[in-house]
């Protein structure tokens, strides 16, 4: 049974249509890569799932109709978002950022520190004083502190130094293997996506154009829909 099911999803920014029919499914414990070139609707799909923009179509999570819920109730239902651009509370400390989002469950300050030791070392620093990579770690830790059933990462390695990207991918792999949490990933790195994802869904111009196992993703498909 699907944890998340999106069917014929349509959305717009004001009078400008952005999604014309997105379909995707994600089972509990599965990692799904949401792929496509820039501007094809990936982040818009995430915003629709999290109820940040209005949309139409089928949108169900854990048996609930997300269309009936405001965004804060979607988060409480068990969807943790690591948004594009990090969006940490820069005037709060690392610990305050993490505690502000905390809900009861296995993920706590100790668990986040174990995943990202740098955050433990900088617990009392303001988020504004952190490097870009450390802020990204904080954004992931903050989402984990909500103890979600589904973790959504929107371009979590974008703009980071290679060594920091490696740390982020290692953390994502740990989350997958050690917790069995469902993960929806948006990223440009096909190699890393292929290593951690079970399946992929590809979007083009606001439509789902391909879905299948990562092992079925051929060079021809990636060239047509993903490559520059």
Coordinates of C-alpha atoms in Angstrom, one line a residue:
X1 CA 0.0 0.0 0.0
X2 CA 1.3 3.5 -0.9
X3 CA 2.3 5.9 1.9
X4 CA 2.0 8.8 -0.6
X5 CA -0.1 8.7 -3.7
X6 CA -0.3 11.6 -6.1
X7 CA -2.6 11.3 -9.1
X8 CA -3.2 13.7 -12.0
X9 CA -1.9 16.6 -9.8
X10 CA -2.5 20.1 -11.3
X11 CA -1.3 23.4 -9.8
X12 CA -0.7 27.0 -10.8
X13 CA 0.9 30.1 -9.6
X14 CA -1.9 32.6 -9.9
X15 CA -3.1 32.4 -13.5
X16 CA 0.1 30.6 -14.7
X17 CA -0.3 26.8 -14.8
X18 CA 2.7 24.8 -13.6
X19 CA 1.6 21.2 -13.2
X20 CA -0.6 19.5 -15.8
X21 CA -0.9 15.9 -14.5
X22 CA 1.7 14.6 -12.1
X23 CA 1.5 11.0 -10.9
X24 CA 3.8 9.4 -8.3
X25 CA 3.6 6.8 -5.6
X26 CA 5.9 6.1 -2.6
X27 CA 5.7 3.2 -0.3
X28 CA 6.7 3.2 3.4
X29 CA 10.5 2.7 3.6
X30 CA 11.1 3.5 -0.1
X31 CA 13.4 6.1 -1.6
X32 CA 12.0 7.8 -4.7
X33 CA 14.0 10.2 -6.9
X34 CA 11.9 13.0 -8.4
X35 CA 13.9 13.9 -11.5
X36 CA 13.7 16.3 -14.5
X37 CA 15.4 19.4 -15.9
X38 CA 15.1 22.7 -14.2
X39 CA 11.6 24.3 -14.4
X40 CA 9.8 21.0 -15.1
X41 CA 7.7 21.0 -11.9
X42 CA 9.7 19.2 -9.2
X43 CA 9.7 21.8 -6.5
X44 CA 6.1 22.8 -7.4
X45 CA 5.1 19.2 -6.8
X46 CA 6.7 19.3 -3.4
X47 CA 5.0 22.6 -2.6
X48 CA 1.6 21.1 -3.6
X49 CA 2.2 18.0 -1.4
X50 CA 3.1 20.2 1.5
X51 CA 0.0 22.4 0.8
X52 CA 2.1 25.5 0.2
X53 CA 0.2 26.2 -3.0
X54 CA -3.3 25.2 -4.0
X55 CA -3.8 22.2 -6.3
X56 CA -6.3 19.8 -7.8
X57 CA -6.2 16.1 -8.3
X58 CA -5.5 13.1 -6.1
X59 CA -3.2 13.8 -3.1
X60 CA -3.2 11.2 -0.3
X61 CA -0.8 10.5 2.5
X62 CA -1.2 7.7 5.0
X63 CA -4.8 7.4 4.0
X64 CA -5.5 11.1 4.5
X65 CA -6.7 13.6 1.8
X66 CA -4.0 16.3 1.9
X67 CA -6.3 18.7 0.1
X68 CA -8.4 18.9 3.2
X69 CA -5.5 20.1 5.4
X70 CA -3.4 23.3 5.9
X71 CA 0.3 23.0 5.6
X72 CA 1.0 22.8 9.4
X73 CA -1.4 19.8 9.7
X74 CA 0.4 18.1 6.8
X75 CA 3.6 18.5 8.8
X76 CA 2.0 17.1 11.9
X77 CA 0.7 14.2 9.9
X78 CA 4.3 13.1 9.3
X79 CA 5.8 14.9 6.3
X80 CA 9.2 16.5 7.1
X81 CA 10.5 19.0 4.5
X82 CA 14.0 20.1 3.8
X83 CA 13.2 23.0 1.5
X84 CA 15.3 24.4 -1.3
X85 CA 17.4 27.2 0.1
X86 CA 17.6 25.7 3.7
X87 CA 15.6 28.5 5.4
X88 CA 17.0 28.1 8.8
X89 CA 15.9 30.5 11.5
X90 CA 19.1 32.6 11.3
X91 CA 18.7 34.5 14.6
X92 CA 18.2 31.3 16.6
X93 CA 20.9 29.0 17.7
X94 CA 21.4 25.5 16.3
X95 CA 19.7 24.0 19.3
X96 CA 16.8 26.4 19.2
X97 CA 16.3 25.6 15.5
X98 CA 16.1 21.9 16.3
X99 CA 14.0 22.2 19.4
X100 CA 11.5 24.5 17.7
X101 CA 10.5 21.7 15.4
X102 CA 10.7 18.8 17.7
X103 CA 8.0 16.2 18.2
X104 CA 8.2 13.0 20.2
X105 CA 9.9 10.0 18.6
X106 CA 13.3 8.4 18.1
X107 CA 14.9 11.5 16.5
X108 CA 16.2 13.8 19.2
X109 CA 19.2 16.1 19.7
X110 CA 21.5 13.2 20.4
X111 CA 20.4 11.4 17.2
X112 CA 21.0 14.6 15.1
X113 CA 24.4 15.1 16.7
X114 CA 25.3 11.6 15.9
X115 CA 24.3 12.1 12.3
X116 CA 26.0 15.5 12.0
X117 CA 28.7 15.9 14.7
X118 CA 29.4 19.4 13.5
X119 CA 26.0 20.5 14.7
X120 CA 26.8 19.2 18.2
X121 CA 30.0 21.2 18.2
X122 CA 28.1 24.4 17.2
X123 CA 24.9 23.8 19.2
X124 CA 25.0 27.3 20.8
X125 CA 26.0 29.3 17.7
X126 CA 23.4 31.3 15.8
X127 CA 22.4 29.7 12.5
X128 CA 23.6 32.8 10.7
X129 CA 27.2 32.1 11.7
X130 CA 27.2 28.6 10.1
X131 CA 28.6 27.8 6.7
X132 CA 26.3 26.9 3.9
X133 CA 27.0 23.2 4.4
X134 CA 26.3 23.4 8.1
X135 CA 23.1 25.2 7.5
X136 CA 22.0 22.4 5.2
X137 CA 22.8 19.9 7.9
X138 CA 20.7 22.0 10.3
X139 CA 17.8 22.0 7.8
X140 CA 17.9 18.2 7.6
X141 CA 18.3 17.8 11.3
X142 CA 15.3 20.2 11.9
X143 CA 13.1 18.1 9.6
X144 CA 14.2 14.9 11.3
X145 CA 13.3 16.3 14.7
X146 CA 9.7 16.4 13.6
X147 CA 10.0 12.5 13.5
X148 CA 8.3 12.2 10.1
X149 CA 7.1 9.2 8.2
X150 CA 8.3 10.8 5.0
X151 CA 11.3 13.0 4.5
X152 CA 11.4 15.3 1.5
X153 CA 14.7 16.8 0.4
X154 CA 14.6 19.5 -2.3
X155 CA 18.0 20.0 -3.7
X156 CA 19.8 19.3 -0.4
X157 CA 23.3 19.3 -2.0
X158 CA 22.9 22.2 -4.3
X159 CA 25.8 24.7 -4.2
X160 CA 27.8 22.8 -1.6
X161 CA 31.5 21.9 -1.8
X162 CA 32.2 18.3 -2.9
X163 CA 33.3 17.1 0.5
X164 CA 30.2 18.5 2.1
X165 CA 28.0 16.9 -0.5
X166 CA 29.6 13.6 0.3
X167 CA 28.7 14.1 4.0
X168 CA 25.1 14.9 3.1
X169 CA 24.8 11.8 0.8
X170 CA 26.3 9.6 3.5
X171 CA 23.8 10.9 6.0
X172 CA 20.9 10.2 3.6
X173 CA 22.1 6.7 3.1
X174 CA 22.3 6.2 6.9
X175 CA 18.8 7.5 7.3
X176 CA 17.6 5.0 4.6
X177 CA 19.5 2.0 5.9
X178 CA 19.2 2.5 9.7
X179 CA 15.6 3.9 9.9
X180 CA 13.7 2.6 6.9
X181 CA 12.1 6.1 6.6
X182 CA 10.4 6.9 3.3
X183 CA 12.4 9.6 1.4
X184 CA 11.5 11.7 -1.6
X185 CA 14.6 13.2 -3.2
X186 CA 15.2 16.0 -5.7
X187 CA 18.8 16.4 -6.8
X188 CA 20.8 16.9 -10.0
X189 CA 23.4 14.2 -9.2
X190 CA 22.4 11.1 -11.1
X191 CA 25.2 9.0 -9.7
X192 CA 24.3 9.7 -6.0
X193 CA 20.6 9.4 -6.7
X194 CA 21.1 6.0 -8.4
X195 CA 23.1 4.8 -5.4
X196 CA 20.5 5.6 -2.8
X197 CA 17.1 5.5 -4.6
X198 CA 14.8 2.5 -5.2
X199 CA 12.8 4.1 -8.0
X200 CA 12.5 7.3 -10.0
X201 CA 9.7 9.5 -11.4
X202 CA 10.7 11.9 -14.1
X203 CA 8.8 15.1 -14.8
X204 CA 8.8 17.2 -18.0
X205 CA 6.7 20.4 -18.5
X206 CA 4.5 19.6 -15.5
X207 CA 3.7 16.0 -16.5
X208 CA 5.0 12.6 -15.3
X209 CA 6.8 11.2 -18.4
X210 CA 8.5 8.1 -16.8
X211 CA 8.5 6.1 -13.7
X212 CA 10.2 2.9 -12.8
X213 CA 13.1 1.2 -10.9
X214 CA 16.5 2.9 -10.9
X215 CA 17.9 -0.2 -12.6
X216 CA 15.5 0.4 -15.5
X217 CA 16.6 4.0 -16.0
X218 CA 18.5 3.9 -19.3
X219 CA 21.0 6.4 -20.7
X220 CA 18.5 7.1 -23.5
X221 CA 15.8 8.1 -21.0
X222 CA 18.1 10.3 -18.9
X223 CA 19.4 12.0 -22.1
X224 CA 15.9 12.7 -23.3
X225 CA 14.4 14.0 -20.0
X226 CA 17.2 14.7 -17.5
X227 CA 20.5 15.7 -19.3
X228 CA 21.4 19.2 -20.2

